[in-house]
């Protein structure tokens, strides 16, 4: 895998290669036009990327007016609600309206059979809309008793992944926040634009308006700001302030959740330490038991991170601070993502995501949440086709029961399916609604008068 000289991930993939790309293709421009969302304020229609959108949202917020999503124009708009976060206004989907939005709209949601989200919404996730916060029920502790060294480490499969939808596992919470942030969606307009700054901002907005354990979730989750040497002292001060609650003495001490990209996992004097990018001087200590369980449970994700060139390893874990201010992990979960931060589960999954991205397609990546690893699930859902199409992979060597479950899922789904027998070459992907236009032969540029030969 590409690593910088210091062992860090090479961020060059986050930047647009201006030497190789002279400009967006006609197809990419068309896709960007399709990505444009609009909202209706009374008789005024405002594009989602309009410079004056915030002023319209502020006026509607003060007047308690619901903007309408215009995704099904000329049909009637779909009511939305407005939330305020960090001095900005956010437009949110009303509970129970996901199916009313058009395929490809940011507010559209996959049918339950195509995502693990369906198993947790209404139980582990209770959406309050604009009437109150969304309440999340977590299946892991957020406190540490003084008599214990740590809560039970969540390295075993039974501790981190289960089909029970009444509470979110660590991975379930990570997938929920990833989907709320829109990071499992892709369109050509996003190419070259997803840096850690963008990912963190999207996650911060996703945390807003959520509660867990009777407290705002945003106060319980730490996502590091993009680090730079010049801002190190400023960022350290903000981190200390964000974690101040963890230093309060008492019989029960609070814990926090950390989400970040792994830079390295290295031996320490009495165990291991996990180093996150953007937190170079603040490692998270792991005892040998947690590290052993983590390596066993997430061997596939770690192997993909190590072998796939542009892969990143994203972790979520609970941690506490010792008397000296050192962070120690109590539980840990992980997922591997592409250079564009799209999650994937295996090499075949990655090949589909790469093929769709290279072909400038628009799609949603299905996420498991609490579902077991061997439960049948779609890989992706195309959102640029006339009707949605779910993409499935039949993994070579899968047990007959797994193949039967996959075929049953495809047959029972309300969404048309495309199947790749992964032991064979990948079939042609379903065509988009607006096919890629033929490339035009442009005339050679003429030289300006007086130009050198």
GROMACS .gro file of C-alpha atoms in nm, residues 34-297:
model
  264
   34UNK     CA    1  -2.816   1.567  -1.227
   35UNK     CA    2  -2.664   1.607  -0.879
   36UNK     CA    3  -2.822   1.949  -0.836
   37UNK     CA    4  -3.092   1.940  -0.572
   38UNK     CA    5  -3.342   2.221  -0.531
   39UNK     CA    6  -3.576   2.329  -0.254
   40UNK     CA    7  -3.896   2.530  -0.275
   41UNK     CA    8  -3.970   2.816  -0.038
   42UNK     CA    9  -4.330   2.915  -0.117
   43UNK     CA   10  -4.301   3.006  -0.486
   44UNK     CA   11  -3.921   3.045  -0.487
   45UNK     CA   12  -3.703   2.753  -0.602
   46UNK     CA   13  -3.345   2.759  -0.470
   47UNK     CA   14  -3.065   2.525  -0.577
   48UNK     CA   15  -2.890   2.331  -0.301
   49UNK     CA   16  -2.556   2.493  -0.389
   50UNK     CA   17  -2.695   2.847  -0.428
   51UNK     CA   18  -2.499   3.117  -0.247
   52UNK     CA   19  -2.818   3.258  -0.093
   53UNK     CA   20  -2.953   2.922   0.033
   54UNK     CA   21  -2.852   3.004   0.391
   55UNK     CA   22  -3.049   3.329   0.386
   56UNK     CA   23  -3.359   3.145   0.261
   57UNK     CA   24  -3.316   2.880   0.531
   58UNK     CA   25  -3.269   3.144   0.802
   59UNK     CA   26  -3.587   3.324   0.697
   60UNK     CA   27  -3.785   2.998   0.684
   61UNK     CA   28  -3.642   2.889   1.021
   62UNK     CA   29  -3.753   3.212   1.188
   63UNK     CA   30  -4.095   3.190   1.024
   64UNK     CA   31  -4.132   2.819   1.109
   65UNK     CA   32  -4.189   2.743   0.740
   66UNK     CA   33  -4.112   2.400   0.601
   67UNK     CA   34  -3.913   2.404   0.277
   68UNK     CA   35  -4.015   2.148   0.017
   69UNK     CA   36  -3.775   1.910  -0.155
   70UNK     CA   37  -3.818   1.960  -0.529
   71UNK     CA   38  -3.674   1.622  -0.633
   72UNK     CA   39  -4.002   1.507  -0.793
   73UNK     CA   40  -4.077   1.830  -0.979
   74UNK     CA   41  -4.333   1.889  -1.134
   75UNK     CA   42  -4.505   1.678  -0.866
   76UNK     CA   43  -4.579   1.843  -0.529
   77UNK     CA   44  -4.276   1.902  -0.308
   78UNK     CA   45  -4.193   1.684  -0.006
   79UNK     CA   46  -4.184   1.864   0.333
   80UNK     CA   47  -3.844   1.898   0.502
   81UNK     CA   48  -3.737   2.058   0.829
   82UNK     CA   49  -3.454   2.294   0.923
   83UNK     CA   50  -3.195   2.247   1.198
   84UNK     CA   51  -2.931   2.492   1.319
   85UNK     CA   52  -2.570   2.376   1.366
   86UNK     CA   53  -2.246   2.565   1.421
   87UNK     CA   54  -2.389   2.893   1.294
   88UNK     CA   55  -2.534   2.731   0.981
   89UNK     CA   56  -2.875   2.596   0.885
   90UNK     CA   57  -2.916   2.236   0.771
   91UNK     CA   58  -3.209   2.098   0.577
   92UNK     CA   59  -3.327   1.756   0.698
   93UNK     CA   60  -3.564   1.484   0.584
   94UNK     CA   61  -3.888   1.443   0.780
   95UNK     CA   62  -3.922   1.104   0.955
   96UNK     CA   63  -4.105   0.843   0.750
   97UNK     CA   64  -4.068   1.026   0.416
   98UNK     CA   65  -3.755   0.853   0.277
   99UNK     CA   66  -3.954   0.646   0.029
  100UNK     CA   67  -4.131   0.954  -0.109
  101UNK     CA   68  -3.808   1.106  -0.240
  102UNK     CA   69  -3.683   1.035  -0.589
  103UNK     CA   70  -3.406   0.784  -0.643
  104UNK     CA   71  -3.078   0.976  -0.635
  105UNK     CA   72  -3.210   1.246  -0.401
  106UNK     CA   73  -2.998   1.278  -0.086
  107UNK     CA   74  -3.313   1.219   0.119
  108UNK     CA   75  -3.399   0.891  -0.055
  109UNK     CA   76  -3.332   0.576   0.147
  110UNK     CA   77  -3.265   0.222   0.032
  111UNK     CA   78  -3.537  -0.041   0.080
  112UNK     CA   79  -3.486  -0.242   0.403
  113UNK     CA   80  -3.365  -0.556   0.225
  114UNK     CA   81  -3.072  -0.370   0.065
  115UNK     CA   82  -2.918  -0.229   0.383
  116UNK     CA   83  -2.875  -0.311   0.750
  117UNK     CA   84  -3.040   0.022   0.831
  118UNK     CA   85  -3.388  -0.125   0.805
  119UNK     CA   86  -3.319  -0.355   1.101
  120UNK     CA   87  -3.232  -0.070   1.340
  121UNK     CA   88  -3.461   0.220   1.241
  122UNK     CA   89  -3.752   0.247   1.481
  123UNK     CA   90  -3.572   0.050   1.751
  124UNK     CA   91  -3.206   0.139   1.794
  125UNK     CA   92  -3.266   0.461   1.598
  126UNK     CA   93  -3.574   0.663   1.691
  127UNK     CA   94  -3.603   0.971   1.471
  128UNK     CA   95  -3.760   1.271   1.642
  129UNK     CA   96  -3.762   1.496   1.334
  130UNK     CA   97  -3.806   1.864   1.418
  131UNK     CA   98  -4.004   1.773   1.730
  132UNK     CA   99  -3.692   1.661   1.914
  133UNK     CA  100  -3.355   1.488   1.878
  134UNK     CA  101  -3.303   1.148   1.721
  135UNK     CA  102  -3.244   0.898   2.002
  136UNK     CA  103  -2.986   0.622   1.958
  137UNK     CA  104  -2.972   0.313   2.177
  138UNK     CA  105  -2.619   0.177   2.211
  139UNK     CA  106  -2.522  -0.175   2.311
  140UNK     CA  107  -2.189  -0.071   2.463
  141UNK     CA  108  -2.104   0.116   2.782
  142UNK     CA  109  -2.002   0.481   2.790
  143UNK     CA  110  -1.867   0.473   3.146
  144UNK     CA  111  -1.592   0.296   3.337
  145UNK     CA  112  -1.617   0.183   3.697
  146UNK     CA  113  -1.310   0.250   3.910
  147UNK     CA  114  -1.292  -0.114   4.018
  148UNK     CA  115  -1.232  -0.239   3.663
  149UNK     CA  116  -0.939  -0.187   3.432
  150UNK     CA  117  -1.178  -0.153   3.138
  151UNK     CA  118  -1.512  -0.275   3.006
  152UNK     CA  119  -1.501  -0.604   2.818
  153UNK     CA  120  -1.307  -0.567   2.496
  154UNK     CA  121  -1.524  -0.599   2.189
  155UNK     CA  122  -1.290  -0.798   1.972
  156UNK     CA  123  -1.511  -1.103   1.931
  157UNK     CA  124  -1.770  -1.121   1.656
  158UNK     CA  125  -2.051  -1.182   1.904
  159UNK     CA  126  -1.960  -0.859   2.082
  160UNK     CA  127  -1.949  -0.632   1.779
  161UNK     CA  128  -2.180  -0.775   1.514
  162UNK     CA  129  -2.527  -0.910   1.574
  163UNK     CA  130  -2.865  -0.916   1.401
  164UNK     CA  131  -3.043  -0.766   1.703
  165UNK     CA  132  -3.181  -0.430   1.593
  166UNK     CA  133  -3.278  -0.298   1.936
  167UNK     CA  134  -2.936  -0.143   2.000
  168UNK     CA  135  -2.652  -0.022   1.780
  169UNK     CA  136  -2.319  -0.203   1.795
  170UNK     CA  137  -2.002  -0.001   1.750
  171UNK     CA  138  -1.993  -0.091   1.382
  172UNK     CA  139  -2.365  -0.022   1.356
  173UNK     CA  140  -2.308   0.328   1.494
  174UNK     CA  141  -2.019   0.389   1.253
  175UNK     CA  142  -2.229   0.277   0.955
  176UNK     CA  143  -2.524   0.488   1.073
  177UNK     CA  144  -2.311   0.803   1.100
  178UNK     CA  145  -2.140   0.727   0.767
  179UNK     CA  146  -2.477   0.701   0.594
  180UNK     CA  147  -2.621   1.006   0.774
  181UNK     CA  148  -2.317   1.198   0.652
  182UNK     CA  149  -2.378   1.081   0.294
  183UNK     CA  150  -2.034   0.921   0.276
  184UNK     CA  151  -2.171   0.597   0.130
  185UNK     CA  152  -2.303   0.789  -0.173
  186UNK     CA  153  -2.098   0.869  -0.480
  187UNK     CA  154  -2.134   1.078  -0.792
  188UNK     CA  155  -1.877   1.210  -1.041
  189UNK     CA  156  -1.916   1.560  -0.894
  190UNK     CA  157  -1.740   1.436  -0.578
  191UNK     CA  158  -1.422   1.329  -0.756
  192UNK     CA  159  -1.115   1.492  -0.602
  193UNK     CA  160  -1.322   1.667  -0.335
  194UNK     CA  161  -1.330   1.425  -0.041
  195UNK     CA  162  -1.052   1.515   0.197
  196UNK     CA  163  -1.049   1.446   0.572
  197UNK     CA  164  -1.176   1.802   0.618
  198UNK     CA  165  -1.488   1.718   0.413
  199UNK     CA  166  -1.534   1.381   0.586
  200UNK     CA  167  -1.504   1.535   0.933
  201UNK     CA  168  -1.744   1.817   0.851
  202UNK     CA  169  -2.002   1.569   0.718
  203UNK     CA  170  -1.967   1.349   1.029
  204UNK     CA  171  -2.000   1.654   1.257
  205UNK     CA  172  -2.325   1.750   1.085
  206UNK     CA  173  -2.446   1.390   1.114
  207UNK     CA  174  -2.381   1.394   1.490
  208UNK     CA  175  -2.592   1.706   1.534
  209UNK     CA  176  -2.942   1.649   1.669
  210UNK     CA  177  -2.867   1.298   1.802
  211UNK     CA  178  -2.871   1.180   2.163
  212UNK     CA  179  -2.740   0.862   2.327
  213UNK     CA  180  -2.731   0.766   2.695
  214UNK     CA  181  -2.944   1.078   2.763
  215UNK     CA  182  -2.674   1.316   2.637
  216UNK     CA  183  -2.599   1.489   2.305
  217UNK     CA  184  -2.403   1.248   2.087
  218UNK     CA  185  -2.182   1.528   1.954
  219UNK     CA  186  -2.042   1.577   2.305
  220UNK     CA  187  -1.956   1.207   2.329
  221UNK     CA  188  -1.782   1.157   1.995
  222UNK     CA  189  -1.438   1.294   1.910
  223UNK     CA  190  -1.339   1.330   1.544
  224UNK     CA  191  -1.000   1.497   1.504
  225UNK     CA  192  -0.967   1.816   1.303
  226UNK     CA  193  -0.723   1.812   1.009
  227UNK     CA  194  -0.378   1.845   1.162
  228UNK     CA  195  -0.104   2.084   1.058
  229UNK     CA  196   0.222   2.166   1.231
  230UNK     CA  197   0.139   2.537   1.239
  231UNK     CA  198  -0.189   2.475   1.424
  232UNK     CA  199  -0.069   2.200   1.657
  233UNK     CA  200  -0.094   2.402   1.980
  234UNK     CA  201  -0.440   2.534   1.889
  235UNK     CA  202  -0.569   2.187   1.798
  236UNK     CA  203  -0.423   2.034   2.115
  237UNK     CA  204  -0.601   2.294   2.329
  238UNK     CA  205  -0.933   2.217   2.161
  239UNK     CA  206  -0.882   1.843   2.206
  240UNK     CA  207  -0.810   1.886   2.577
  241UNK     CA  208  -1.125   2.098   2.616
  242UNK     CA  209  -1.337   1.840   2.429
  243UNK     CA  210  -1.212   1.561   2.659
  244UNK     CA  211  -1.222   1.757   2.985
  245UNK     CA  212  -1.525   1.561   3.111
  246UNK     CA  213  -1.317   1.243   3.108
  247UNK     CA  214  -1.079   1.380   3.372
  248UNK     CA  215  -1.344   1.440   3.638
  249UNK     CA  216  -1.285   1.216   3.943
  250UNK     CA  217  -1.550   0.979   4.077
  251UNK     CA  218  -1.642   0.615   4.122
  252UNK     CA  219  -1.768   0.606   3.764
  253UNK     CA  220  -1.571   0.785   3.495
  254UNK     CA  221  -1.712   0.884   3.159
  255UNK     CA  222  -1.580   0.749   2.831
  256UNK     CA  223  -1.593   0.894   2.481
  257UNK     CA  224  -1.611   0.754   2.130
  258UNK     CA  225  -1.331   0.824   1.883
  259UNK     CA  226  -1.362   0.795   1.504
  260UNK     CA  227  -1.057   0.829   1.285
  261UNK     CA  228  -0.829   0.692   1.015
  262UNK     CA  229  -0.554   0.460   1.133
  263UNK     CA  230  -0.200   0.567   1.059
  264UNK     CA  231  -0.029   0.280   1.240
  265UNK     CA  232  -0.054   0.024   1.519
  266UNK     CA  233   0.281  -0.020   1.692
  267UNK     CA  234   0.419  -0.190   2.004
  268UNK     CA  235   0.440   0.009   2.325
  269UNK     CA  236   0.628  -0.078   2.643
  270UNK     CA  237   0.338  -0.275   2.793
  271UNK     CA  238   0.109  -0.345   2.499
  272UNK     CA  239   0.023  -0.171   2.173
  273UNK     CA  240  -0.074   0.179   2.070
  274UNK     CA  241  -0.300   0.290   1.789
  275UNK     CA  242  -0.196   0.609   1.612
  276UNK     CA  243  -0.458   0.801   1.417
  277UNK     CA  244  -0.390   1.039   1.134
  278UNK     CA  245  -0.446   1.398   1.243
  279UNK     CA  246  -0.361   1.298   1.603
  280UNK     CA  247   0.013   1.229   1.565
  281UNK     CA  248   0.105   1.310   1.927
  282UNK     CA  249  -0.199   1.156   2.099
  283UNK     CA  250  -0.188   0.773   2.070
  284UNK     CA  251  -0.458   0.539   2.201
  285UNK     CA  252  -0.319   0.259   2.416
  286UNK     CA  253  -0.439  -0.101   2.366
  287UNK     CA  254  -0.378  -0.388   2.606
  288UNK     CA  255  -0.254  -0.712   2.452
  289UNK     CA  256  -0.593  -0.884   2.492
  290UNK     CA  257  -0.785  -0.614   2.303
  291UNK     CA  258  -0.518  -0.606   2.033
  292UNK     CA  259  -0.532  -0.984   1.991
  293UNK     CA  260  -0.910  -0.981   1.963
  294UNK     CA  261  -0.904  -0.687   1.724
  295UNK     CA  262  -0.656  -0.859   1.491
  296UNK     CA  263  -0.861  -1.180   1.495
  297UNK     CA  264  -1.203  -1.021   1.449
   0.00000   0.00000   0.00000
